[in-house]
Amino acid sequence: MSELRTTPRRSAGRRIHPAWIVAAVAFLALVGAAGFRAAPGVLMLPLQNEFGWSTTVLSAAVSINLVLFGLTAPFAAALMERFGVRAVTSVALVLIGAGSALTVLVNQSWQILLTWGLLIGLGTGSMALVFAATIANTWFAKSRGLVVGILTAGSAAGQLVFLPFIAALAQNPGWRQASLLIAAGAFAVVPLVLKFLKNSPADVGTLPYGAEAPAAGPGPGGSAAGGGSAEPLLPAGAAEPRRNAAVRALQVLKRASRVRTFWALVAGFAICGATTNGLIGTHFIPSAHDHGMPETTAAGLLAVVGIFDIVGTIASGWLTDRFNPRILLAVYYQFRGIGLLVLPLLLSDEVKPSMLVFVVIYGLDWVATVPPTAAICRQVFGADGSVVFGWVFAAHQLGAAAAALAAGAVRDATGQYTYAWFAAAAMCTIAAVISATIRKDTPAQAAVPLPA
């Protein structure tokens, strides 16, 4: 009977495994954190009208936000290992809520850099896609790709939920009420996180979803032998919970940088960020406007991209559980490149069926790259996978920031975005080739032991 007291409980008798409850709360947390991502494009004009600030000042605040959104991610992953997912997620949501609420008090341009840039950047960075990877790696032994896809879709869903209300409030009664709505969305999720977002299966005395308890051997050490599973049942990083989070993040980067696969993922994901947030997310509306399309119509097309983004990301997670993630990445990037290549031919003063086809395909492909990228990080880097994915995601945001700036320079120099779209299409082809040729390294090859 003593063995029953020391073996984690199976969940076969439960109607719902605790992992799915955690995933549901994580989804709501991502929805609550995504409100600001829909805000800058809507709130810039009201702020300019009231304070007379230049577009450069407000763009600088967004740029700070994007950079911190990316660079915070690997350290947030390490902090989640050190202090737990629940604590880090709660603090992140409070930062987002505080940054949004304090925006209503600003009257100097440097203050918007502090609220939009620093506070919300640190908060959203801690709630970046690495959060989804951490939840999946910790709580799920199977269906991880599907879970990453669903949680990634939470960010897109959050933007869709908040965007129409933010736009309506910004017009009447004003941008301050819109900022308070974003703050309320972030704060509202905190109690759910504190109550239901457990740090690991061990907290509720169970195993990750889909994991099997190790069979007891004939001797006293039998429970540690055999099993045949290449992946540990403990959460990532659980073997070293006392390590300083910043040091761990940097040490993981040092180890990962010795592996070719890491640089392949970094290059591909930087191009992913450049061709989504950096180009389409930032410049699609002004480019469509250059061709005579009303801004409201172009914004509606982006909303449709967001809808199909949810479908595509979940589907990609399902596919990642069943097919080679390297091949999926190559296909995704190449289809994206084809879309960008023909985009200049599709833009006009009205929405034609060909443009709708582009919007649907691009939406399905928008962040479909996330589940296979997270899966490769887990396969190659083992327990370091979540932190490695954080560094790869940092490259995504840096690529987005660089592309946003470069495309604007192309527009200023040539009077149009055509060369930016063509360059992005070429980059996608490069990303497809890189992804298809990723070597199948093993965790033993990738995980270089740290010095004592």
Short mmCIF file of C-alpha atoms in Angstrom, two decimals:
data_model
loop_
_atom_site.label_atom_id
_atom_site.label_comp_id
_atom_site.label_asym_id
_atom_site.label_seq_id
_atom_site.Cartn_x
_atom_site.Cartn_y
_atom_site.Cartn_z
CA MET A 1 0.00 0.00 0.00
CA SER A 2 2.97 2.34 0.53
CA GLU A 3 3.58 2.33 -3.23
CA LEU A 4 0.13 3.78 -3.80
CA ARG A 5 0.96 6.74 -1.61
CA THR A 6 4.14 7.64 -3.50
CA THR A 7 2.96 7.11 -7.07
CA PRO A 8 1.20 10.05 -8.80
CA ARG A 9 -2.48 9.44 -9.28
CA ARG A 10 -3.73 8.53 -12.70
CA SER A 11 -6.53 10.61 -14.11
CA ALA A 12 -8.47 7.80 -15.72
CA GLY A 13 -11.28 8.21 -13.22
CA ARG A 14 -11.56 11.94 -13.83
CA ARG A 15 -13.99 13.22 -16.40
CA ILE A 16 -11.67 16.15 -17.19
CA HIS A 17 -7.92 15.89 -16.72
CA PRO A 18 -6.57 18.90 -14.75
CA ALA A 19 -4.27 19.70 -17.68
CA TRP A 20 -7.26 20.78 -19.75
CA ILE A 21 -8.47 23.09 -16.97
CA VAL A 22 -5.02 24.67 -16.84
CA ALA A 23 -5.02 25.02 -20.63
CA ALA A 24 -8.44 26.70 -20.55
CA VAL A 25 -7.29 29.24 -17.94
CA ALA A 26 -4.08 29.82 -19.91
CA PHE A 27 -6.20 30.50 -23.00
CA LEU A 28 -8.24 33.10 -21.08
CA ALA A 29 -5.03 34.66 -19.75
CA LEU A 30 -3.71 35.04 -23.30
CA VAL A 31 -7.01 36.59 -24.38
CA GLY A 32 -6.81 39.08 -21.51
CA ALA A 33 -3.20 39.94 -22.31
CA ALA A 34 -3.88 40.47 -26.02
CA GLY A 35 -6.00 43.60 -25.67
CA PHE A 36 -3.15 46.05 -26.15
CA ARG A 37 -2.02 44.38 -29.35
CA ALA A 38 -5.20 45.67 -31.01
CA ALA A 39 -4.85 49.16 -29.53
CA PRO A 40 -1.99 51.20 -31.05
CA GLY A 41 -3.44 51.45 -34.56
CA VAL A 42 -6.76 52.63 -33.11
CA LEU A 43 -5.42 54.97 -30.40
CA MET A 44 -2.59 56.72 -32.26
CA LEU A 45 -4.79 59.27 -34.02
CA PRO A 46 -6.76 60.34 -30.91
CA LEU A 47 -3.50 60.79 -28.98
CA GLN A 48 -2.03 62.84 -31.82
CA ASN A 49 -5.13 65.01 -32.00
CA GLU A 50 -5.12 65.73 -28.25
CA PHE A 51 -1.41 66.16 -27.54
CA GLY A 52 0.08 66.96 -30.93
CA TRP A 53 2.67 64.20 -30.63
CA SER A 54 4.37 63.01 -33.79
CA THR A 55 3.88 59.58 -35.31
CA THR A 56 7.56 58.96 -34.59
CA VAL A 57 7.03 59.32 -30.83
CA LEU A 58 4.10 56.92 -30.77
CA SER A 59 5.88 54.52 -33.12
CA ALA A 60 8.87 54.58 -30.76
CA ALA A 61 6.61 53.47 -27.91
CA VAL A 62 5.32 50.59 -30.03
CA SER A 63 8.88 49.70 -31.07
CA ILE A 64 10.00 49.55 -27.43
CA ASN A 65 7.01 47.34 -26.75
CA LEU A 66 7.89 44.98 -29.63
CA VAL A 67 11.54 44.68 -28.62
CA LEU A 68 10.68 43.97 -24.98
CA PHE A 69 7.90 41.63 -26.14
CA GLY A 70 10.59 39.54 -27.77
CA LEU A 71 13.58 39.88 -25.46
CA THR A 72 11.58 39.28 -22.27
CA ALA A 73 10.34 35.90 -23.48
CA PRO A 74 13.39 33.68 -22.73
CA PHE A 75 13.84 35.22 -19.30
CA ALA A 76 10.12 34.80 -18.60
CA ALA A 77 10.42 31.11 -19.46
CA ALA A 78 13.26 30.75 -16.96
CA LEU A 79 11.30 32.71 -14.35
CA MET A 80 8.36 30.36 -14.83
CA GLU A 81 10.66 27.44 -14.08
CA ARG A 82 12.09 29.20 -11.03
CA PHE A 83 8.98 30.77 -9.45
CA GLY A 84 6.13 28.95 -11.18
CA VAL A 85 3.82 29.73 -14.08
CA ARG A 86 1.09 31.12 -11.84
CA ALA A 87 3.23 33.82 -10.21
CA VAL A 88 4.87 35.02 -13.42
CA THR A 89 1.57 35.07 -15.33
CA SER A 90 -0.18 37.04 -12.57
CA VAL A 91 2.58 39.65 -12.45
CA ALA A 92 2.56 39.93 -16.25
CA LEU A 93 -1.18 40.59 -16.34
CA VAL A 94 -0.86 43.20 -13.59
CA LEU A 95 1.88 44.98 -15.58
CA ILE A 96 -0.32 45.03 -18.69
CA GLY A 97 -3.29 46.30 -16.70
CA ALA A 98 -1.22 48.94 -14.89
CA GLY A 99 0.40 50.15 -18.10
CA SER A 100 -2.98 50.51 -19.79
CA ALA A 101 -4.65 52.18 -16.81
CA LEU A 102 -1.80 54.64 -16.23
CA THR A 103 -2.00 55.71 -19.87
CA VAL A 104 -5.09 57.77 -19.04
CA LEU A 105 -2.88 60.01 -16.85
CA VAL A 106 -0.17 60.79 -19.42
CA ASN A 107 0.43 64.34 -20.62
CA GLN A 108 4.09 64.15 -21.69
CA SER A 109 5.49 62.11 -24.56
CA TRP A 110 8.05 60.32 -22.39
CA GLN A 111 5.22 58.94 -20.26
CA ILE A 112 3.73 57.03 -23.20
CA LEU A 113 7.14 55.43 -23.68
CA LEU A 114 6.93 54.24 -20.07
CA THR A 115 3.35 52.91 -20.21
CA TRP A 116 2.99 51.57 -23.75
CA GLY A 117 6.64 50.71 -24.09
CA LEU A 118 8.16 49.56 -20.80
CA LEU A 119 5.29 48.33 -18.61
CA ILE A 120 3.12 46.76 -21.29
CA GLY A 121 6.18 45.50 -23.18
CA LEU A 122 7.45 43.62 -20.12
CA GLY A 123 3.97 42.28 -19.40
CA THR A 124 3.17 41.09 -22.90
CA GLY A 125 6.69 39.67 -23.24
CA SER A 126 6.09 37.52 -20.19
CA MET A 127 2.82 36.36 -21.76
CA ALA A 128 4.39 35.69 -25.16
CA LEU A 129 4.18 32.46 -27.13
CA VAL A 130 6.75 30.91 -24.79
CA PHE A 131 3.94 30.79 -22.21
CA ALA A 132 1.99 28.45 -24.47
CA ALA A 133 5.05 26.25 -24.98
CA THR A 134 5.68 26.09 -21.23
CA ILE A 135 2.10 25.04 -20.47
CA ALA A 136 2.19 22.37 -23.18
CA ASN A 137 5.58 20.98 -22.14
CA THR A 138 4.70 20.89 -18.44
CA TRP A 139 1.14 19.59 -18.49
CA PHE A 140 0.91 17.43 -21.62
CA ALA A 141 2.76 14.28 -22.66
CA LYS A 142 0.64 13.97 -25.79
CA SER A 143 -1.37 16.42 -27.94
CA ARG A 144 1.26 19.07 -27.23
CA GLY A 145 1.14 20.46 -30.75
CA LEU A 146 -2.62 20.85 -30.57
CA VAL A 147 -2.37 22.61 -27.20
CA VAL A 148 0.29 25.02 -28.46
CA GLY A 149 -1.93 25.75 -31.45
CA ILE A 150 -4.99 26.42 -29.30
CA LEU A 151 -3.11 28.66 -26.86
CA THR A 152 -1.40 30.56 -29.67
CA ALA A 153 -4.83 31.17 -31.14
CA GLY A 154 -5.75 32.77 -27.81
CA SER A 155 -3.69 35.83 -28.68
CA ALA A 156 -5.47 36.21 -32.01
CA ALA A 157 -8.82 35.68 -30.32
CA GLY A 158 -7.98 38.40 -27.80
CA GLN A 159 -7.34 40.91 -30.54
CA LEU A 160 -10.62 40.02 -32.24
CA VAL A 161 -12.52 40.34 -28.95
CA PHE A 162 -11.09 43.74 -28.02
CA LEU A 163 -10.66 45.46 -31.40
CA PRO A 164 -14.29 46.45 -32.14
CA PHE A 165 -14.86 47.71 -28.60
CA ILE A 166 -11.57 49.64 -28.52
CA ALA A 167 -12.42 51.24 -31.87
CA ALA A 168 -15.93 52.18 -30.71
CA LEU A 169 -14.78 53.62 -27.39
CA ALA A 170 -11.93 55.55 -29.02
CA GLN A 171 -14.49 57.45 -31.10
CA ASN A 172 -17.01 57.97 -28.33
CA PRO A 173 -16.52 58.69 -25.46
CA GLY A 174 -12.71 58.68 -26.03
CA TRP A 175 -9.34 56.90 -25.97
CA ARG A 176 -9.09 56.94 -22.16
CA GLN A 177 -12.12 54.68 -21.82
CA ALA A 178 -10.60 52.38 -24.43
CA SER A 179 -7.39 52.17 -22.39
CA LEU A 180 -9.38 51.34 -19.28
CA LEU A 181 -11.13 48.53 -21.16
CA ILE A 182 -7.74 46.98 -21.95
CA ALA A 183 -6.73 47.30 -18.29
CA ALA A 184 -9.97 45.71 -17.13
CA GLY A 185 -9.48 42.78 -19.50
CA ALA A 186 -6.04 42.06 -18.06
CA PHE A 187 -7.03 42.52 -14.41
CA ALA A 188 -10.18 40.40 -14.75
CA VAL A 189 -8.17 37.26 -15.54
CA VAL A 190 -5.81 37.51 -12.54
CA PRO A 191 -8.18 35.84 -10.00
CA LEU A 192 -8.72 32.89 -12.36
CA VAL A 193 -4.97 32.51 -12.80
CA LEU A 194 -4.33 32.59 -9.05
CA LYS A 195 -7.00 29.99 -8.35
CA PHE A 196 -6.81 27.54 -11.27
CA LEU A 197 -3.44 27.90 -13.03
CA LYS A 198 -1.42 25.29 -11.16
CA ASN A 199 2.33 25.22 -11.70
CA SER A 200 2.73 21.51 -12.45
CA PRO A 201 0.85 18.19 -12.36
CA ALA A 202 2.63 17.39 -9.11
CA ASP A 203 0.69 20.24 -7.45
CA VAL A 204 -2.53 18.25 -7.88
CA GLY A 205 -0.98 14.80 -7.47
CA THR A 206 -1.32 13.63 -11.05
CA LEU A 207 0.73 12.98 -14.17
CA PRO A 208 0.81 15.09 -17.33
CA TYR A 209 -2.04 14.36 -19.71
CA GLY A 210 -1.24 11.22 -21.68
CA ALA A 211 1.66 10.14 -19.45
CA GLU A 212 1.83 6.67 -17.97
CA ALA A 213 3.07 6.01 -14.45
CA PRO A 214 6.39 4.08 -14.54
CA ALA A 215 5.89 0.40 -13.88
CA ALA A 216 7.41 -0.88 -10.65
CA GLY A 217 10.34 -3.24 -11.16
CA PRO A 218 11.10 -6.41 -9.19
CA GLY A 219 13.54 -4.65 -6.93
CA PRO A 220 13.59 -1.51 -4.82
CA GLY A 221 14.97 0.49 -7.74
CA GLY A 222 12.50 -0.90 -10.24
CA SER A 223 10.41 2.25 -10.48
CA ALA A 224 13.34 4.16 -11.90
CA ALA A 225 14.23 1.63 -14.52
CA GLY A 226 12.80 0.99 -17.91
CA GLY A 227 9.84 2.97 -19.07
CA GLY A 228 11.20 3.53 -22.54
CA SER A 229 10.13 7.19 -22.66
CA ALA A 230 12.71 9.60 -24.01
CA GLU A 231 11.07 12.59 -22.33
CA PRO A 232 10.95 13.18 -18.57
CA LEU A 233 7.62 13.46 -16.82
CA LEU A 234 8.85 16.36 -14.73
CA PRO A 235 8.22 19.88 -15.98
CA ALA A 236 10.99 21.46 -17.99
CA GLY A 237 13.73 22.71 -15.74
CA ALA A 238 12.33 21.03 -12.62
CA ALA A 239 15.68 19.39 -11.91
CA GLU A 240 17.28 22.77 -11.29
CA PRO A 241 14.63 24.95 -9.63
CA ARG A 242 17.08 27.08 -7.63
CA ARG A 243 19.10 28.42 -10.54
CA ASN A 244 18.95 32.17 -11.09
CA ALA A 245 16.44 32.74 -13.89
CA ALA A 246 18.52 35.26 -15.83
CA VAL A 247 21.62 33.11 -15.56
CA ARG A 248 19.69 30.05 -16.71
CA ALA A 249 18.28 31.90 -19.73
CA LEU A 250 21.75 33.05 -20.76
CA GLN A 251 23.30 29.63 -20.17
CA VAL A 252 20.62 27.99 -22.28
CA LEU A 253 21.37 30.51 -25.03
CA LYS A 254 25.07 29.63 -24.83
CA ARG A 255 24.29 25.92 -25.13
CA ALA A 256 21.76 26.36 -27.90
CA SER A 257 24.09 28.61 -29.91
CA ARG A 258 26.40 25.63 -30.43
CA VAL A 259 23.68 23.75 -32.30
CA ARG A 260 22.99 24.41 -35.97
CA THR A 261 19.28 23.74 -35.56
CA PHE A 262 18.97 26.69 -33.19
CA TRP A 263 20.28 29.13 -35.79
CA ALA A 264 18.04 27.62 -38.45
CA LEU A 265 15.01 28.19 -36.22
CA VAL A 266 16.18 31.71 -35.37
CA ALA A 267 16.57 32.62 -39.04
CA GLY A 268 13.21 31.14 -39.99
CA PHE A 269 11.33 32.76 -37.12
CA ALA A 270 12.94 36.16 -37.74
CA ILE A 271 11.58 35.95 -41.30
CA CYS A 272 8.24 34.83 -39.87
CA GLY A 273 8.04 37.96 -37.71
CA ALA A 274 9.17 40.16 -40.58
CA THR A 275 6.43 38.88 -42.88
CA THR A 276 3.59 38.98 -40.32
CA ASN A 277 3.76 41.62 -37.58
CA GLY A 278 6.45 43.63 -39.34
CA LEU A 279 4.99 43.86 -42.85
CA ILE A 280 1.33 42.82 -43.08
CA GLY A 281 0.46 43.83 -39.52
CA THR A 282 2.08 47.27 -39.82
CA HIS A 283 1.94 48.21 -43.50
CA PHE A 284 -0.97 46.37 -45.13
CA ILE A 285 -3.49 49.12 -44.35
CA PRO A 286 -1.34 52.03 -45.63
CA SER A 287 -0.35 49.99 -48.69
CA ALA A 288 -3.99 49.26 -49.48
CA HIS A 289 -4.77 52.93 -48.93
CA ASP A 290 -2.08 53.82 -51.51
CA HIS A 291 -4.15 51.84 -54.02
CA GLY A 292 -7.34 53.71 -53.15
CA MET A 293 -8.87 51.25 -50.68
CA PRO A 294 -10.58 52.90 -47.65
CA GLU A 295 -8.75 52.33 -44.39
CA THR A 296 -11.82 50.86 -42.74
CA THR A 297 -12.10 48.28 -45.53
CA ALA A 298 -8.41 47.35 -45.21
CA ALA A 299 -8.81 47.05 -41.43
CA GLY A 300 -11.77 44.72 -42.00
CA LEU A 301 -9.60 42.50 -44.20
CA LEU A 302 -7.03 42.29 -41.40
CA ALA A 303 -9.80 41.25 -39.02
CA VAL A 304 -10.63 38.40 -41.40
CA VAL A 305 -6.94 37.43 -41.36
CA GLY A 306 -7.25 37.20 -37.57
CA ILE A 307 -10.28 34.93 -37.79
CA PHE A 308 -8.56 32.47 -40.10
CA ASP A 309 -5.42 32.76 -38.00
CA ILE A 310 -7.27 30.98 -35.19
CA VAL A 311 -8.35 28.16 -37.50
CA GLY A 312 -4.92 27.80 -39.07
CA THR A 313 -3.00 27.76 -35.82
CA ILE A 314 -5.19 25.09 -34.23
CA ALA A 315 -5.02 23.00 -37.41
CA SER A 316 -1.24 23.40 -37.47
CA GLY A 317 -1.05 22.11 -33.91
CA TRP A 318 -3.06 19.05 -34.90
CA LEU A 319 -0.79 18.46 -37.92
CA THR A 320 2.35 18.91 -35.81
CA ASP A 321 1.31 15.97 -33.64
CA ARG A 322 1.14 13.78 -36.75
CA PHE A 323 3.69 14.97 -39.32
CA ASN A 324 7.34 16.05 -39.54
CA PRO A 325 7.45 19.63 -38.20
CA ARG A 326 10.39 20.53 -40.48
CA ILE A 327 8.34 19.76 -43.57
CA LEU A 328 5.36 21.67 -42.20
CA LEU A 329 7.53 24.74 -41.66
CA ALA A 330 8.91 24.56 -45.18
CA VAL A 331 5.40 24.34 -46.65
CA TYR A 332 4.07 27.19 -44.51
CA TYR A 333 6.90 29.55 -45.43
CA GLN A 334 6.73 28.77 -49.13
CA PHE A 335 2.97 29.34 -49.31
CA ARG A 336 3.45 32.64 -47.50
CA GLY A 337 6.12 33.65 -49.99
CA ILE A 338 3.82 32.93 -52.92
CA GLY A 339 1.11 35.06 -51.35
CA LEU A 340 3.47 38.02 -50.83
CA LEU A 341 4.76 37.70 -54.39
CA VAL A 342 1.30 38.20 -55.89
CA LEU A 343 0.01 40.71 -53.32
CA PRO A 344 1.01 43.83 -55.33
CA LEU A 345 -1.15 42.51 -58.19
CA LEU A 346 -4.17 42.08 -55.88
CA LEU A 347 -4.26 45.48 -54.21
CA SER A 348 -6.84 47.84 -55.65
CA ASP A 349 -9.49 50.35 -54.63
CA GLU A 350 -12.04 47.61 -53.97
CA VAL A 351 -12.11 44.10 -52.53
CA LYS A 352 -12.04 41.51 -55.29
CA PRO A 353 -12.42 37.71 -54.92
CA SER A 354 -8.68 37.25 -55.46
CA MET A 355 -7.96 39.48 -52.46
CA LEU A 356 -10.33 37.45 -50.31
CA VAL A 357 -8.47 34.29 -51.34
CA PHE A 358 -5.20 35.93 -50.28
CA VAL A 359 -6.66 37.01 -46.93
CA VAL A 360 -7.94 33.51 -46.16
CA ILE A 361 -4.69 31.77 -47.11
CA TYR A 362 -2.52 34.31 -45.31
CA GLY A 363 -4.71 34.08 -42.24
CA LEU A 364 -4.42 30.29 -42.13
CA ASP A 365 -0.63 30.66 -42.40
CA TRP A 366 -0.19 33.67 -40.07
CA VAL A 367 1.24 31.93 -36.99
CA ALA A 368 0.84 28.34 -38.15
CA THR A 369 4.64 28.22 -37.81
CA VAL A 370 4.46 28.32 -34.00
CA PRO A 371 3.45 24.71 -33.15
CA PRO A 372 6.10 23.03 -35.38
CA THR A 373 8.80 25.47 -34.21
CA ALA A 374 7.98 24.77 -30.55
CA ALA A 375 7.95 21.03 -31.29
CA ILE A 376 11.44 21.13 -32.82
CA CYS A 377 12.73 23.09 -29.81
CA ARG A 378 11.33 20.42 -27.51
CA GLN A 379 12.63 17.51 -29.59
CA VAL A 380 16.15 18.86 -29.97
CA PHE A 381 16.74 20.66 -26.67
CA GLY A 382 14.71 18.56 -24.24
CA ALA A 383 14.20 20.24 -20.86
CA ASP A 384 15.68 23.46 -22.24
CA GLY A 385 13.09 23.56 -25.01
CA SER A 386 10.80 26.24 -23.55
CA VAL A 387 13.67 28.65 -22.85
CA VAL A 388 15.18 27.97 -26.28
CA PHE A 389 11.81 28.75 -27.84
CA GLY A 390 11.85 32.01 -25.90
CA TRP A 391 15.10 32.99 -27.63
CA VAL A 392 13.73 31.91 -31.01
CA PHE A 393 10.65 34.05 -30.36
CA ALA A 394 12.91 37.00 -29.54
CA ALA A 395 14.28 36.68 -33.07
CA HIS A 396 10.69 36.76 -34.35
CA GLN A 397 10.05 40.15 -32.75
CA LEU A 398 13.41 41.61 -33.79
CA GLY A 399 12.67 40.53 -37.35
CA ALA A 400 9.27 42.21 -37.09
CA ALA A 401 10.78 45.47 -35.83
CA ALA A 402 13.44 45.50 -38.57
CA ALA A 403 10.91 44.78 -41.33
CA ALA A 404 8.50 47.45 -40.11
CA LEU A 405 11.27 50.05 -40.28
CA ALA A 406 12.68 48.82 -43.61
CA ALA A 407 9.30 48.72 -45.34
CA GLY A 408 8.60 52.27 -44.23
CA ALA A 409 11.95 53.35 -45.68
CA VAL A 410 11.11 51.60 -48.97
CA ARG A 411 7.78 53.43 -49.09
CA ASP A 412 9.43 56.79 -48.46
CA ALA A 413 12.14 56.16 -51.06
CA THR A 414 10.00 54.74 -53.89
CA GLY A 415 6.49 55.94 -53.13
CA GLN A 416 5.16 52.39 -52.94
CA TYR A 417 5.58 49.10 -51.06
CA THR A 418 6.08 46.80 -54.05
CA TYR A 419 9.78 46.12 -53.49
CA ALA A 420 9.11 45.39 -49.81
CA TRP A 421 6.56 42.70 -50.75
CA PHE A 422 8.94 41.14 -53.29
CA ALA A 423 11.82 41.13 -50.80
CA ALA A 424 9.58 39.48 -48.20
CA ALA A 425 8.56 36.79 -50.71
CA ALA A 426 12.25 36.03 -51.36
CA MET A 427 12.92 35.81 -47.62
CA CYS A 428 10.09 33.30 -47.22
CA THR A 429 11.67 31.07 -49.85
CA ILE A 430 14.95 31.23 -47.92
CA ALA A 431 13.09 30.31 -44.71
CA ALA A 432 11.45 27.36 -46.49
CA VAL A 433 14.80 26.01 -47.67
CA ILE A 434 16.37 26.47 -44.23
CA SER A 435 13.47 24.69 -42.53
CA ALA A 436 13.47 21.75 -44.92
CA THR A 437 17.18 21.16 -44.32
CA ILE A 438 17.10 21.31 -40.51
CA ARG A 439 19.08 18.38 -39.17
CA LYS A 440 17.38 16.03 -36.76
CA ASP A 441 19.70 16.62 -33.82
CA THR A 442 19.05 14.69 -30.63
CA PRO A 443 18.76 16.16 -27.14
CA ALA A 444 22.04 14.42 -26.26
CA GLN A 445 23.76 16.34 -29.06
CA ALA A 446 22.12 19.62 -28.20
CA ALA A 447 22.33 19.66 -24.40
CA VAL A 448 25.91 20.49 -23.51
CA PRO A 449 26.42 19.98 -19.75
CA LEU A 450 26.90 23.14 -17.76
CA PRO A 451 30.04 23.56 -15.67
CA ALA A 452 29.59 22.76 -12.03
#
